[in-house]
Amino acid sequence: MSNNIENLSAWQRFVKKMTKANELGKEEDIMTDHDYDGIRELDNVLPPWWLYGFYITIAISIFYYIMIFMGNYNQEQEYVDDVANGKKEVAAWMAQDKIDHPEKYTEAKASTDPKDLAKGKELFASKTCTACHLADLGGSIGPNLTDNKWVLGGGFEKIFNTITKGGRPGKGMVAWEAKISKEERQQLASYIISMQGTTPAKPKDPQGEFTWPE
Ligand code: HEC
């Protein structure tokens, strides 16, 4: 490689500037007289890229010192504020009553017809509901569906809407609207209601703020 700076690309010039590396073959110029068992030491300058990084950390530390120790920052207060904000968000979510999806399914009706309930039971297994709620509805990934505590609200309309529109994002309960017909969702909700107050083998602890039936 040529030593002539004119012939270097912009990048090579930049690298040269940032490393200030000593030219190969010119080690003698910067050789120190330290010699340990034949291992000798070069007196290289600190590479500018490293020095600049160091200066930046010094600048940041001054800024940080002023912020943390001279300003009115308070870690405990930040935590308290965050918790208060979180609580406000939860309260707002609860107040909105998310269960009231834009579409209302008032035409859907709970059924107590044994045929519908049998179909609901069959669907509960065939549509994989049992994978998360268990065959006796005791709950595993999803909540226990036999107790009177509900995450998303009890009663036919809300249960029907949960099956239709799903649970909160990311929880695992998807919207079944596209995969299960309205009649079948109606049978599923009716079956779940018919299972109220039964005793599953391993009931999951109650979850949710809503109580139904009271
Ligand atoms: C992948 C796991 C999974 C599958 C499969 C699943 N669920 Fe769920 N289910 C959940 C979870 C998790 C929740 C809680 C959602 C939340 O917290 O927002 C839930 C909530 C519910 C609720 C409301 C419970 C409450 O306390 O408000 C009902 C009703 C329900 N599921 C019925 C069904 C039916 C019917 C099916 C089958 C068509 C089904 N689920 C399939 C995981 C599942």
CSV table of C-alpha atoms and ligand atoms in Angstrom, one decimal:
chain,number,residue,atom,x,y,z
A,1,MET,CA,0.0,0.0,0.0
A,2,SER,CA,1.3,3.4,-0.9
A,3,ASN,CA,2.2,5.8,1.9
A,4,ASN,CA,1.2,8.7,-0.2
A,5,ILE,CA,-1.9,10.2,1.4
A,6,GLU,CA,-3.1,11.5,-1.9
A,7,ASN,CA,-3.7,8.0,-3.2
A,8,LEU,CA,-5.9,6.9,-0.3
A,9,SER,CA,-9.6,6.6,-0.5
A,10,ALA,CA,-11.7,8.8,1.8
A,11,TRP,CA,-12.4,5.8,4.0
A,12,GLN,CA,-8.8,4.8,4.2
A,13,ARG,CA,-7.9,8.4,5.1
A,14,PHE,CA,-10.5,8.4,7.8
A,15,VAL,CA,-9.3,5.1,9.3
A,16,LYS,CA,-5.7,6.4,9.3
A,17,LYS,CA,-6.8,9.6,11.1
A,18,MET,CA,-8.9,7.7,13.6
A,19,THR,CA,-6.2,5.1,14.4
A,20,LYS,CA,-3.0,7.1,13.9
A,21,ALA,CA,-1.5,3.7,13.5
A,22,ASN,CA,2.3,3.6,13.1
A,23,GLU,CA,3.4,2.6,9.6
A,24,LEU,CA,4.4,-1.0,9.3
A,25,GLY,CA,8.2,-1.3,9.1
A,26,LYS,CA,8.7,1.8,11.2
A,27,GLU,CA,8.5,0.2,14.6
A,28,GLU,CA,12.0,1.2,15.5
A,29,ASP,CA,10.9,4.9,15.7
A,30,ILE,CA,8.6,4.1,18.6
A,31,MET,CA,10.3,1.2,20.2
A,32,THR,CA,10.8,1.7,24.0
A,33,ASP,CA,13.7,0.3,25.9
A,34,HIS,CA,11.4,-2.1,27.8
A,35,ASP,CA,12.5,-5.6,27.1
A,36,TYR,CA,11.1,-8.5,29.0
A,37,ASP,CA,12.5,-11.9,27.9
A,38,GLY,CA,12.8,-10.5,24.4
A,39,ILE,CA,9.3,-9.1,24.4
A,40,ARG,CA,9.5,-5.5,23.6
A,41,GLU,CA,7.1,-2.7,23.7
A,42,LEU,CA,6.0,0.0,21.2
A,43,ASP,CA,5.0,3.4,22.4
A,44,ASN,CA,1.9,3.8,20.2
A,45,VAL,CA,-0.2,6.8,20.7
A,46,LEU,CA,-3.7,6.3,22.0
A,47,PRO,CA,-5.9,5.8,18.9
A,48,PRO,CA,-8.1,8.9,18.4
A,49,TRP,CA,-11.3,6.8,18.0
A,50,TRP,CA,-10.8,5.5,21.5
A,51,LEU,CA,-9.9,8.9,22.9
A,52,TYR,CA,-13.0,10.5,21.4
A,53,GLY,CA,-15.1,7.8,23.0
A,54,PHE,CA,-13.5,8.6,26.3
A,55,TYR,CA,-14.1,12.3,25.9
A,56,ILE,CA,-17.7,11.7,25.1
A,57,THR,CA,-18.2,9.6,28.3
A,58,ILE,CA,-16.6,12.4,30.3
A,59,ALA,CA,-19.1,14.9,28.7
A,60,ILE,CA,-22.0,12.6,29.4
A,61,SER,CA,-20.9,12.1,33.0
A,62,ILE,CA,-20.9,15.8,33.6
A,63,PHE,CA,-24.4,16.1,32.1
A,64,TYR,CA,-25.5,13.1,34.2
A,65,TYR,CA,-24.0,14.5,37.4
A,66,ILE,CA,-25.9,17.7,37.0
A,67,MET,CA,-29.1,15.9,36.1
A,68,ILE,CA,-29.1,13.4,38.9
A,69,PHE,CA,-27.4,15.3,41.8
A,70,MET,CA,-28.1,18.9,41.1
A,71,GLY,CA,-31.5,18.8,39.5
A,72,ASN,CA,-34.7,17.6,41.1
A,73,TYR,CA,-34.6,14.1,39.7
A,74,ASN,CA,-35.7,11.5,42.2
A,75,GLN,CA,-35.7,7.8,41.4
A,76,GLU,CA,-38.3,7.0,44.1
A,77,GLN,CA,-40.6,9.7,42.8
A,78,GLU,CA,-40.2,8.4,39.2
A,79,TYR,CA,-41.3,5.0,40.4
A,80,VAL,CA,-44.3,6.3,42.4
A,81,ASP,CA,-45.4,8.4,39.4
A,82,ASP,CA,-45.1,5.5,37.0
A,83,VAL,CA,-47.2,3.3,39.3
A,84,ALA,CA,-49.8,6.0,39.7
A,85,ASN,CA,-49.9,6.4,35.9
A,86,GLY,CA,-50.2,2.6,35.4
A,87,LYS,CA,-53.1,2.5,37.9
A,88,LYS,CA,-54.8,5.3,36.0
A,89,GLU,CA,-54.5,3.4,32.7
A,90,VAL,CA,-56.0,0.3,34.3
A,91,ALA,CA,-58.9,2.3,35.8
A,92,ALA,CA,-59.5,3.9,32.4
A,93,TRP,CA,-59.5,0.5,30.7
A,94,MET,CA,-61.9,-0.9,33.3
A,95,ALA,CA,-64.2,2.2,33.0
A,96,GLN,CA,-64.4,1.8,29.2
A,97,ASP,CA,-65.9,-1.7,29.7
A,98,LYS,CA,-64.0,-3.2,26.8
A,99,ILE,CA,-66.4,-6.0,26.7
A,100,ASP,CA,-68.9,-3.7,25.0
A,101,HIS,CA,-67.5,-4.3,21.5
A,102,PRO,CA,-68.8,-2.0,18.8
A,103,GLU,CA,-70.9,-4.7,17.4
A,104,LYS,CA,-73.7,-5.8,19.8
A,105,TYR,CA,-74.9,-9.3,19.5
A,106,THR,CA,-78.3,-8.8,21.1
A,107,GLU,CA,-79.9,-11.2,18.6
A,108,ALA,CA,-77.7,-14.0,20.0
A,109,LYS,CA,-79.6,-15.8,22.8
A,110,ALA,CA,-78.6,-18.2,25.5
A,111,SER,CA,-80.0,-21.6,25.0
A,112,THR,CA,-80.9,-24.3,27.6
A,113,ASP,CA,-81.9,-26.8,25.0
A,114,PRO,CA,-80.0,-30.1,25.7
A,115,LYS,CA,-79.2,-30.4,22.0
A,116,ASP,CA,-77.5,-27.1,21.9
A,117,LEU,CA,-75.6,-27.8,25.1
A,118,ALA,CA,-74.4,-31.2,23.8
A,119,LYS,CA,-73.3,-29.5,20.6
A,120,GLY,CA,-71.5,-26.8,22.7
A,121,LYS,CA,-69.7,-29.4,24.7
A,122,GLU,CA,-68.6,-31.2,21.5
A,123,LEU,CA,-67.4,-27.9,20.0
A,124,PHE,CA,-65.6,-27.0,23.2
A,125,ALA,CA,-63.4,-30.1,22.5
A,126,SER,CA,-63.3,-30.0,18.7
A,127,LYS,CA,-62.5,-26.3,18.4
A,128,THR,CA,-59.5,-26.7,20.8
A,129,CYS,CA,-61.0,-24.7,23.7
A,130,THR,CA,-60.0,-27.6,26.0
A,131,ALA,CA,-56.3,-27.0,25.2
A,132,CYS,CA,-56.4,-23.8,27.3
A,133,HIS,CA,-59.5,-24.2,29.5
A,134,LEU,CA,-59.5,-28.0,30.0
A,135,ALA,CA,-62.3,-30.4,29.3
A,136,ASP,CA,-63.9,-29.8,32.7
A,137,LEU,CA,-63.4,-26.0,32.2
A,138,GLY,CA,-61.2,-25.9,35.2
A,139,GLY,CA,-58.7,-23.6,33.4
A,140,SER,CA,-54.9,-23.8,32.6
A,141,ILE,CA,-53.6,-21.2,30.2
A,142,GLY,CA,-57.1,-19.6,30.1
A,143,PRO,CA,-59.2,-18.9,33.2
A,144,ASN,CA,-61.5,-21.3,35.0
A,145,LEU,CA,-64.9,-20.9,33.3
A,146,THR,CA,-66.9,-22.6,36.1
A,147,ASP,CA,-66.5,-20.0,38.9
A,148,ASN,CA,-68.3,-16.7,39.1
A,149,LYS,CA,-65.2,-14.5,38.6
A,150,TRP,CA,-64.6,-13.2,35.0
A,151,VAL,CA,-61.7,-11.4,33.5
A,152,LEU,CA,-63.8,-10.1,30.6
A,153,GLY,CA,-67.3,-10.2,32.1
A,154,GLY,CA,-69.9,-12.9,32.7
A,155,GLY,CA,-73.4,-13.4,31.4
A,156,PHE,CA,-74.4,-14.7,28.0
A,157,GLU,CA,-73.8,-11.5,26.0
A,158,LYS,CA,-70.3,-10.9,27.3
A,159,ILE,CA,-69.2,-14.5,27.1
A,160,PHE,CA,-70.6,-14.6,23.6
A,161,ASN,CA,-68.7,-11.4,22.8
A,162,THR,CA,-65.4,-12.7,24.3
A,163,ILE,CA,-65.6,-15.9,22.1
A,164,THR,CA,-66.5,-13.7,19.1
A,165,LYS,CA,-63.9,-10.9,19.6
A,166,GLY,CA,-61.3,-12.6,21.8
A,167,GLY,CA,-59.6,-11.4,25.0
A,168,ARG,CA,-57.0,-8.7,25.6
A,169,PRO,CA,-54.3,-8.6,23.0
A,170,GLY,CA,-51.4,-11.1,23.6
A,171,LYS,CA,-53.2,-13.1,26.3
A,172,GLY,CA,-53.9,-16.1,24.0
A,173,MET,CA,-57.7,-15.9,23.6
A,174,VAL,CA,-58.1,-15.1,20.0
A,175,ALA,CA,-61.3,-13.9,18.2
A,176,TRP,CA,-63.2,-16.9,16.9
A,177,GLU,CA,-65.5,-15.0,14.7
A,178,ALA,CA,-64.0,-16.1,11.5
A,179,LYS,CA,-63.5,-19.7,12.5
A,180,ILE,CA,-66.7,-20.5,14.4
A,181,SER,CA,-70.2,-19.7,13.1
A,182,LYS,CA,-72.5,-17.5,15.1
A,183,GLU,CA,-74.8,-20.4,15.9
A,184,GLU,CA,-71.9,-22.5,17.2
A,185,ARG,CA,-70.5,-19.5,19.3
A,186,GLN,CA,-74.0,-19.3,20.7
A,187,GLN,CA,-73.9,-23.0,21.6
A,188,LEU,CA,-70.4,-22.6,23.1
A,189,ALA,CA,-71.5,-19.7,25.3
A,190,SER,CA,-74.6,-21.6,26.4
A,191,TYR,CA,-72.6,-24.6,27.3
A,192,ILE,CA,-70.2,-22.5,29.3
A,193,ILE,CA,-73.1,-21.0,31.2
A,194,SER,CA,-74.6,-24.4,31.8
A,195,MET,CA,-71.3,-25.4,33.5
A,196,GLN,CA,-71.5,-22.6,36.1
A,197,GLY,CA,-71.0,-23.9,39.6
A,198,THR,CA,-69.7,-27.3,38.6
A,199,THR,CA,-66.5,-28.5,40.3
A,200,PRO,CA,-63.6,-29.2,38.0
A,201,ALA,CA,-60.9,-31.7,39.1
A,202,LYS,CA,-58.2,-29.0,39.4
A,203,PRO,CA,-59.9,-25.6,39.4
A,204,LYS,CA,-57.6,-22.7,38.6
A,205,ASP,CA,-57.8,-19.9,41.1
A,206,PRO,CA,-60.4,-17.3,40.3
A,207,GLN,CA,-59.3,-14.5,38.0
A,208,GLY,CA,-60.9,-11.2,37.1
A,209,GLU,CA,-62.7,-8.3,38.6
A,210,PHE,CA,-66.2,-9.2,37.3
A,211,THR,CA,-68.5,-11.3,39.4
A,212,TRP,CA,-71.3,-13.2,37.6
A,213,PRO,CA,-73.7,-14.5,38.7
A,214,GLU,CA,-73.6,-12.2,41.8
B,1,HEC,C1,-54.6,-20.6,23.3
B,1,HEC,C2,-55.3,-20.7,24.5
B,1,HEC,C3,-56.8,-20.5,24.5
B,1,HEC,C4,-57.7,-21.2,23.6
B,1,HEC,C5,-57.4,-22.2,22.5
B,1,HEC,C6,-59.0,-20.7,24.0
B,1,HEC,N1,-58.9,-19.8,25.1
B,1,HEC,FE1,-60.5,-18.9,26.0
B,1,HEC,N2,-59.1,-17.8,27.0
B,1,HEC,C7,-57.8,-17.9,27.0
B,1,HEC,C8,-57.2,-16.9,27.8
B,1,HEC,C9,-55.7,-16.7,28.1
B,1,HEC,C10,-58.2,-16.1,28.3
B,1,HEC,C11,-58.1,-14.8,29.2
B,1,HEC,C12,-58.1,-13.6,28.2
B,1,HEC,C13,-57.7,-12.3,28.8
B,1,HEC,O1,-57.2,-12.3,30.0
B,1,HEC,O2,-58.0,-11.3,28.2
B,1,HEC,C14,-59.4,-16.7,27.8
B,1,HEC,C15,-60.7,-16.3,28.1
B,1,HEC,C16,-61.9,-16.9,27.8
B,1,HEC,C17,-63.2,-16.5,28.3
B,1,HEC,C18,-63.5,-15.4,29.2
B,1,HEC,C19,-63.1,-15.8,30.6
B,1,HEC,C20,-63.2,-14.6,31.6
B,1,HEC,O3,-62.9,-14.9,32.7
B,1,HEC,O4,-63.8,-13.6,31.2
B,1,HEC,C21,-64.1,-17.4,27.7
B,1,HEC,C22,-65.6,-17.4,27.9
B,1,HEC,C23,-63.3,-18.3,26.8
B,1,HEC,N3,-62.0,-18.0,26.9
B,1,HEC,C24,-63.9,-19.3,26.0
B,1,HEC,C25,-63.1,-20.0,25.1
B,1,HEC,C26,-63.7,-20.8,24.1
B,1,HEC,C27,-65.2,-21.1,23.9
B,1,HEC,C28,-62.7,-21.3,23.3
B,1,HEC,C29,-62.7,-22.2,22.1
B,1,HEC,C30,-63.5,-21.8,21.0
B,1,HEC,C31,-61.5,-20.8,23.9
B,1,HEC,N4,-61.8,-20.0,24.9
B,1,HEC,C32,-60.2,-21.1,23.4
B,1,HEC,C33,-57.0,-18.9,26.3
B,1,HEC,C34,-57.6,-19.7,25.3
